[in-house]
Coordinates of C-alpha atoms and ligand atoms in Angstrom, one line a residue:
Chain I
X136 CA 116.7 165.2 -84.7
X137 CA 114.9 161.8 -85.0
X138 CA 117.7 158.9 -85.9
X139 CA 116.6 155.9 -88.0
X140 CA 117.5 152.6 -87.7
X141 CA 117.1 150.3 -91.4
X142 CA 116.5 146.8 -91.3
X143 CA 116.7 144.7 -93.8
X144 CA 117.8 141.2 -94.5
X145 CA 120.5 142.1 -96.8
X146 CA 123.0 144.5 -95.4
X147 CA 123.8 146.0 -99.0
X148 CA 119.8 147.0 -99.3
X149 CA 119.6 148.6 -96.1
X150 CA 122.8 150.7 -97.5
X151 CA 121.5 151.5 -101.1
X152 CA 118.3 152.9 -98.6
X153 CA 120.0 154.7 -96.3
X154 CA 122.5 156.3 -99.5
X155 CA 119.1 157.5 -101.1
X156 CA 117.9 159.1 -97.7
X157 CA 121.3 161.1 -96.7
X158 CA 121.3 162.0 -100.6
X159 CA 118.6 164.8 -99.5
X160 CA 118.9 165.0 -95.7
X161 CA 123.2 164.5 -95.1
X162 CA 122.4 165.5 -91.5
X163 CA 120.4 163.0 -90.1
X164 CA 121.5 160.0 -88.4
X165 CA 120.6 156.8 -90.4
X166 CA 122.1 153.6 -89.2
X167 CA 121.6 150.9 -92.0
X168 CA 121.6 146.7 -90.3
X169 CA 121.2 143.8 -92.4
X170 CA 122.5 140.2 -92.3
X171 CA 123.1 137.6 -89.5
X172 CA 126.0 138.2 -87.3
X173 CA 128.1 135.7 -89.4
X174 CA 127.6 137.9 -92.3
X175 CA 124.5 136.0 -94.6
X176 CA 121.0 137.1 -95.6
X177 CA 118.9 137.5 -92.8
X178 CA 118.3 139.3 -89.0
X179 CA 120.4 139.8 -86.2
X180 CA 119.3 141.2 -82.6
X181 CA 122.2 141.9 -81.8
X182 CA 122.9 144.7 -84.6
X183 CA 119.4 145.9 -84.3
X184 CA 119.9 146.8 -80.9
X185 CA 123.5 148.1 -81.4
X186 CA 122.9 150.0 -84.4
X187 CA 119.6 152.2 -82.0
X188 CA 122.4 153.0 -80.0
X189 CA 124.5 154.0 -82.2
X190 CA 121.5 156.9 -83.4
X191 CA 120.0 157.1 -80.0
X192 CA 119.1 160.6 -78.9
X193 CA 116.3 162.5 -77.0
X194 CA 114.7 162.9 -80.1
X195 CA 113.8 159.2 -80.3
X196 CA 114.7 156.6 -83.0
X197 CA 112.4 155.0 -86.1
X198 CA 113.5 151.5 -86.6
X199 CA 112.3 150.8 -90.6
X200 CA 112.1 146.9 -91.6
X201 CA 111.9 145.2 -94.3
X202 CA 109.9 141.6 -94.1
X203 CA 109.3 138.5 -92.0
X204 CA 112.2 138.4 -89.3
X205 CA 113.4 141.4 -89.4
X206 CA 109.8 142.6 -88.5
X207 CA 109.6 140.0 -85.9
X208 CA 113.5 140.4 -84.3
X209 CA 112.7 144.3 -84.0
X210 CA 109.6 143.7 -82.3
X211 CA 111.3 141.5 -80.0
X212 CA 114.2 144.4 -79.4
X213 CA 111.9 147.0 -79.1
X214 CA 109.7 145.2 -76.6
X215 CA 113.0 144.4 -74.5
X216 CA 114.2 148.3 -74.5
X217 CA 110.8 148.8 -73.4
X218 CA 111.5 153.0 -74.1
X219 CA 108.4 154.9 -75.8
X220 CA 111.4 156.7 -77.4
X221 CA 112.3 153.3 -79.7
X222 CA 109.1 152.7 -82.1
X223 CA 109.3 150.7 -85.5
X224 CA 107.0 151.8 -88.5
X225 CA 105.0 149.5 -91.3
X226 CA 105.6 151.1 -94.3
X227 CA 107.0 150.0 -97.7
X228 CA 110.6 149.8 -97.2
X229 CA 112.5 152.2 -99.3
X230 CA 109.7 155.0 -100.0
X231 CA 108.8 155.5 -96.1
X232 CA 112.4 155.7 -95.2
X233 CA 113.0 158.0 -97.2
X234 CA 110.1 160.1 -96.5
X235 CA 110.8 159.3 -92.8
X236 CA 114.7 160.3 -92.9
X237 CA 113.7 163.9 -95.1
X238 CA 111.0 164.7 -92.3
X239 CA 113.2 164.7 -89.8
X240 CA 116.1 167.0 -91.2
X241 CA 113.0 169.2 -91.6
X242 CA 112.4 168.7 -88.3
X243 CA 110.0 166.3 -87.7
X244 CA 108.7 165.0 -83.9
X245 CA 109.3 161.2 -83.9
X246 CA 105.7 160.7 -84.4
X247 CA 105.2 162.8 -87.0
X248 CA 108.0 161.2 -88.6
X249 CA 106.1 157.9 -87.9
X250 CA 103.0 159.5 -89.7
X251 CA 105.4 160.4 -93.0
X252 CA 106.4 157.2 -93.3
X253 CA 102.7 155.5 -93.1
X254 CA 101.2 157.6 -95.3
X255 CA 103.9 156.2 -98.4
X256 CA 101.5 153.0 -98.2
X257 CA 98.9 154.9 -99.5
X258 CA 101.1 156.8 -102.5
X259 CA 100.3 155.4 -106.0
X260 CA 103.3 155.1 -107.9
X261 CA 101.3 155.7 -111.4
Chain V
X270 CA 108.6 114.2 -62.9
X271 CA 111.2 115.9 -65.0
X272 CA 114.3 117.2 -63.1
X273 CA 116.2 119.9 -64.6
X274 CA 119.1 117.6 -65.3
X275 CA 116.6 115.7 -67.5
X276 CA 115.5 118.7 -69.2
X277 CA 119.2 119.5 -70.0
X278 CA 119.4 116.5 -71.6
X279 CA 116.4 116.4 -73.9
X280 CA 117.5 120.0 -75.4
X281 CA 120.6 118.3 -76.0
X282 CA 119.2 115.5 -77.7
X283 CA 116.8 118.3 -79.8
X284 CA 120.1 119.7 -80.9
X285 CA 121.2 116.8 -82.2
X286 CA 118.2 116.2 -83.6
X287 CA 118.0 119.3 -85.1
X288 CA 121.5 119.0 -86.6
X289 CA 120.9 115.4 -88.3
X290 CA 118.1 117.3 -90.2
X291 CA 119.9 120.1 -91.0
X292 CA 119.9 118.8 -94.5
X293 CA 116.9 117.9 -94.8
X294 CA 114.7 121.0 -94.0
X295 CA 116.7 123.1 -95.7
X296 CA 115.8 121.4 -98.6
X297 CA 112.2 121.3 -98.0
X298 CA 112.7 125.7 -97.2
X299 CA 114.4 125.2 -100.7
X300 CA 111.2 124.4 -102.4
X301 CA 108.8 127.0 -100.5
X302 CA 111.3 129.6 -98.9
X303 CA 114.7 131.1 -99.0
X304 CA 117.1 127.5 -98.6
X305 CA 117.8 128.6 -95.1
X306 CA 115.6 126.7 -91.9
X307 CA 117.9 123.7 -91.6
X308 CA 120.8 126.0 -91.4
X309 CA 119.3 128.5 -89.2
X310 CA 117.7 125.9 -87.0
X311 CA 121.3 124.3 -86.3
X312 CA 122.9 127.6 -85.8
X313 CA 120.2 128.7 -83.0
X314 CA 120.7 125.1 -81.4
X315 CA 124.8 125.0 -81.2
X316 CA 124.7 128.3 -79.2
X317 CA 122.0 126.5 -76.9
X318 CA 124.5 123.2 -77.0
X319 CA 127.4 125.8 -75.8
X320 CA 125.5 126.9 -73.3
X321 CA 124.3 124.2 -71.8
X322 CA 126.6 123.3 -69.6
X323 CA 126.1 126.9 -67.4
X324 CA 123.1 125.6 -67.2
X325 CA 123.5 122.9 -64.7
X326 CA 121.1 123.5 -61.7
X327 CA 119.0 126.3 -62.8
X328 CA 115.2 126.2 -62.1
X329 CA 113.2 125.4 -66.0
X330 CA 112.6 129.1 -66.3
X331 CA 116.0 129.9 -66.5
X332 CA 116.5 127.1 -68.9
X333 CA 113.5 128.0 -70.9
X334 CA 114.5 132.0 -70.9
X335 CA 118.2 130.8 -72.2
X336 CA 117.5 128.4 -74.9
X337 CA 114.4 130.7 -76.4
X338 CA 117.1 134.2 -76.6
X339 CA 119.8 131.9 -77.8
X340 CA 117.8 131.1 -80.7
X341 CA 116.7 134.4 -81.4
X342 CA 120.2 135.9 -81.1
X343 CA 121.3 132.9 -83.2
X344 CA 118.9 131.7 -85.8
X345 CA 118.6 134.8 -88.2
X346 CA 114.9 133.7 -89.7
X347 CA 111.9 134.0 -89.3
X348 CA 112.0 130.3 -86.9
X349 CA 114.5 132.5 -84.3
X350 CA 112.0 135.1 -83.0
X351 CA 109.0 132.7 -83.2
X352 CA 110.7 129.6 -81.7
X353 CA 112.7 132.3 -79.2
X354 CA 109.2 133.8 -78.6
X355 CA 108.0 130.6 -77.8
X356 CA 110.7 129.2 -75.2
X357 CA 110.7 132.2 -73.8
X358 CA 107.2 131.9 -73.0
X359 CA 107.0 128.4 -71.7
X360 CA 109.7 129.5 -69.2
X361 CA 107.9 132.3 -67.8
X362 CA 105.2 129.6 -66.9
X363 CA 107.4 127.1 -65.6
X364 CA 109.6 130.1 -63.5
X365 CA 111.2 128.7 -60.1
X366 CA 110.2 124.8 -61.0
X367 CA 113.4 122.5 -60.7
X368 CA 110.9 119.5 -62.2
X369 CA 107.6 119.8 -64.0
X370 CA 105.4 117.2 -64.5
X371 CA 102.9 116.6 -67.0
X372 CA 100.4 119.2 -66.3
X373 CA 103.2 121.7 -66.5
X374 CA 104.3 120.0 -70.2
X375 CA 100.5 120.8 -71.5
X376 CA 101.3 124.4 -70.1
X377 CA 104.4 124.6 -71.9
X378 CA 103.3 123.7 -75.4
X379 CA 99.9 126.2 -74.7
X380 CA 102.6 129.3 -74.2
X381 CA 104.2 128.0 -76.7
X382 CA 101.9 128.6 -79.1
X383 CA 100.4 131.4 -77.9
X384 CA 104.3 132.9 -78.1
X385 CA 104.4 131.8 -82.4
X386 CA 101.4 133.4 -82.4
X387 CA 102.3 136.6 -80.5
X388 CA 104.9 137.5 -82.8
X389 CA 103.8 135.9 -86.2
X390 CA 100.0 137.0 -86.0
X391 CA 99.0 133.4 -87.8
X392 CA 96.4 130.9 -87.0
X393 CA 96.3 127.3 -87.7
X394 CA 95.4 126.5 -91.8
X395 CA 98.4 129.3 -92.7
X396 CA 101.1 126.7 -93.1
X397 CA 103.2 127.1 -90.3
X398 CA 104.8 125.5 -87.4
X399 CA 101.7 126.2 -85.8
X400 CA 100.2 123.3 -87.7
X401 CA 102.4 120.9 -86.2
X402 CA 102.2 122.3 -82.7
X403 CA 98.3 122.9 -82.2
X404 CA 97.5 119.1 -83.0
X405 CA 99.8 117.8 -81.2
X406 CA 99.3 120.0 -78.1
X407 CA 95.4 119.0 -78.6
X408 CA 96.2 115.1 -78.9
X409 CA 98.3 115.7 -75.8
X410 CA 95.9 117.0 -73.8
X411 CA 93.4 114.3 -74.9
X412 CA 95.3 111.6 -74.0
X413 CA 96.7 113.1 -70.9
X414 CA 93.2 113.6 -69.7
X415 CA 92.6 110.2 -71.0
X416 CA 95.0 109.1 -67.7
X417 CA 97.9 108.2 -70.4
X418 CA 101.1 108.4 -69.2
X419 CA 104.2 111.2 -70.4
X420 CA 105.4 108.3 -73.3
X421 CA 102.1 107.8 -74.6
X422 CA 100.8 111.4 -74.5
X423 CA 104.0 112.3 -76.5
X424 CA 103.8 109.3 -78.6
X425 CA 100.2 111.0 -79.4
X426 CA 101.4 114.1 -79.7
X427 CA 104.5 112.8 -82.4
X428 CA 101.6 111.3 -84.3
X429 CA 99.1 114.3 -84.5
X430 CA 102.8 116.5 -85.5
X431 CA 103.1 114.3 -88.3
X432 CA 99.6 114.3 -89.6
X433 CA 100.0 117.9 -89.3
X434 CA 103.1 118.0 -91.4
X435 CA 101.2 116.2 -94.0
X436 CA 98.0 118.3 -94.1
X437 CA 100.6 121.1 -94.8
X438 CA 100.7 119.8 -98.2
X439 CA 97.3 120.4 -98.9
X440 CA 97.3 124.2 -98.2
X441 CA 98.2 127.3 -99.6
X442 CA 100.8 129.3 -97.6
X443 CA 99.2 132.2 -96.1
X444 CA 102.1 133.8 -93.6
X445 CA 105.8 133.8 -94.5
X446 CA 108.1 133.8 -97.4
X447 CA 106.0 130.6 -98.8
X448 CA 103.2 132.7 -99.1
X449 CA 104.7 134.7 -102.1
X450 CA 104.1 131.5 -104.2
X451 CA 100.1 131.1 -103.3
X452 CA 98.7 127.9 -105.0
X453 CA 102.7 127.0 -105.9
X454 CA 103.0 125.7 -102.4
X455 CA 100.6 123.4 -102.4
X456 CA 101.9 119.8 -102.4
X457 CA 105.1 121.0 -100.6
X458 CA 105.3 120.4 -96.3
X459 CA 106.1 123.6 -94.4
X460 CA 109.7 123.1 -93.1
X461 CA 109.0 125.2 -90.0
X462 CA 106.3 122.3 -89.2
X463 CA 108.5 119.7 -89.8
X464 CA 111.4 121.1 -87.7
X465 CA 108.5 121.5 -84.6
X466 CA 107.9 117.7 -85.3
X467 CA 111.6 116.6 -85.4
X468 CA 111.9 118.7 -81.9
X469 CA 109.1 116.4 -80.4
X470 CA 110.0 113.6 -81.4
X471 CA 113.6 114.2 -80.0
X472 CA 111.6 115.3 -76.8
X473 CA 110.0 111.3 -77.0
X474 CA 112.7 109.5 -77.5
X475 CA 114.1 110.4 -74.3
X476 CA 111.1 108.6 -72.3
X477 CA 111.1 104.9 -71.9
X478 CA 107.8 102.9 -72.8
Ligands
ATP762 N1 104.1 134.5 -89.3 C1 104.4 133.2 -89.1 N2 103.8 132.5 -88.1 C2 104.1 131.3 -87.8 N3 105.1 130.6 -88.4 C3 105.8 131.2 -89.4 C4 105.5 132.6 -89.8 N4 106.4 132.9 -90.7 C5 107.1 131.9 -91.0 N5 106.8 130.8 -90.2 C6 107.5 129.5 -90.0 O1 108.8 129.7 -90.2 C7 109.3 128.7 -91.1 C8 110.5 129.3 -91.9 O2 111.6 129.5 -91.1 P1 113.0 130.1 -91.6 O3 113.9 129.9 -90.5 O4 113.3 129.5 -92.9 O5 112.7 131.6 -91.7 P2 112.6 132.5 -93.1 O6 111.2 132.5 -93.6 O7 113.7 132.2 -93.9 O8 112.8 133.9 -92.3 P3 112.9 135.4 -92.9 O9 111.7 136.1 -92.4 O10 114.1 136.0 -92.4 O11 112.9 135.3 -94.4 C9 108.1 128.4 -92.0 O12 108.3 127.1 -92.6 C10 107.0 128.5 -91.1 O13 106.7 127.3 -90.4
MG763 MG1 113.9 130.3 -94.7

């Protein structure tokens, strides 16, 4: 099963997502990251890169982000793991991950997980 | 020539630098952002200053490579990956040197910004550090082509930084947090450009006339 990885500057959103995905798909590894390393709002390198391992499998890992540095600081991980297995998505933050994180107790590939969570930037809400 | 020694030194005095302002550009990120750069700035820069000391002897790229993961394992904004990206960068170029001279300094600050824009995808007009930093880097090469000597071509380069800095003013944020306000951050200077000044100037002070 694809794991997922949820960035976000604020630990407590990247929790309220990751709540809303295991709500429908319990079985699916979802690590949520958020907040420097001393504990404020913003992005730490070093829990992105733990938190992939914690989810790491075969299957491969999505890494979802919310804005600016947490885009960035990913990047930067992903480029250093430099494994086709790692792969971050741009999507809107909550929607796509959920999408993402249902695929993939369906049984999604990693990159047709990827796919679910692009196409929520097209979704109209209303 | 620079010796590594030297280099040591000058990131030093950019930490302290960096620190003094603290205040200072956190309050201007008040205005425009989130109340965070000074802070983030001096918490990337007192892991560099801890580190320094195992630093002692190694050639610039290893110097370089340190300093640019230290601040992106220690600044937590936006500034850590893109200042991170680009000391990281400049060391690659610089790999094996125990000096550089002045052609290797124009290198340094062209990785440099090719490194901010590697990872933030901005050009120069956005409002970004990168309007501080391509300036100077052009005034630089001028007046080192111009046969000017390292104080002069940074003394060029500290003025084009802080003309840059200005003309941040004048323009709507495009890239970053700041650019959530549009027209609202006119008439405020881009705190990631000022900290980029306040890091060259540090970089001047340590050259005599
Ligand atoms: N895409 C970008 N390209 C170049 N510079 C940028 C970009 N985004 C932000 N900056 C620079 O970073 C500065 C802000 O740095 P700071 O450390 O406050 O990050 P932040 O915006 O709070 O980070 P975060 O993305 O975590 O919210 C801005 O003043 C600007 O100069
Ligand atoms: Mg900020």
């Amino acid at each position: 099963m694809v794991g997922f990885v949820l960035v976000s500057h604020s630990q407590k959103v990247a929790e309220g997502v990751r709540e809303l995905g295991l709500m429908m798909a319990p079985d699916v590894p979802v690590e949520a990251t958020g907040g420097t390393d001393d504990g404020g709002l913003g992005t730490s390198y070093e829990k992105i890169s733990a938190a992939i391992d914690r989810v790491y499998s075969e299957d491969g890992v999505l890494v979802m982000v919310d804005m600016g540095s947490s885009c960035m600081t990913t990047e930067m991980v992903i480029e250093d793991r430099g494994d086709p297995k790692i792969i971050m998505v741009d999507c809107p933050f909550v929607e796509g991950s959920v999408a993402a994180i249902v695929s993939s107790s369906c049984g999604s590939s990693l990159q047709e997980a990827k796919a679910v969570a692009e196409e929520a930037r097209e979704e109209k809400k209303f | 020539m620079t010796d590594s020694s030297k280099v040591l030194d000058i990131v030093g005095h950019i930490g302290e630098a960096i620190s003094e302002n603290a205040q200072f550009l956190t309050d201007l990120d008040a205005a425009i952002g989130d109340n965070d750069h000074g802070v983030n700035m001096a918490r990337g820069f007192k892991k560099v200053e801890e580190d320094l000391p195992g630093l002692k002897d190694k050639d610039m790229g290893a110097i370089f490579k340190k300093v640019g993961m230290d601040i992106v394992s220690a600044v937590g904004g936006s500034s850590g990956p893109l200042y991170g990206t680009a000391f990281m960068k400049a060391g690659a170029a610089v790999a094996g040197k125990m000096e550089i001279d002045l052609n290797d300094f124009l290198k340094i600050m062209d990785e440099a910004i090719s490194g901010v824009q590697l990872r933030g995808k901005a050009e120069k007009g956005e409002k970004t550090m990168l309007d501080a930093m391509m300036p100077a880097r052009d005034a630089m090469r001028e007046a080192a082509e111009a046969g000017k000597g390292i104080k002069e071509v940074l003394d060029a380069g500290v003025k084009a930084a802080e003309d840059g800095v200005e003309y941040t003013k004048t323009i709507i944020a495009t890239k970053g947090r700041a650019s959530y306000l549009g027209e609202r951050s006119i008439g405020h200077q881009d705190p990631g450009a000022t900290s980029f000044m306040v890091m060259l100037k540090a970089v001047a002070d340590k050259y005599e006339e």
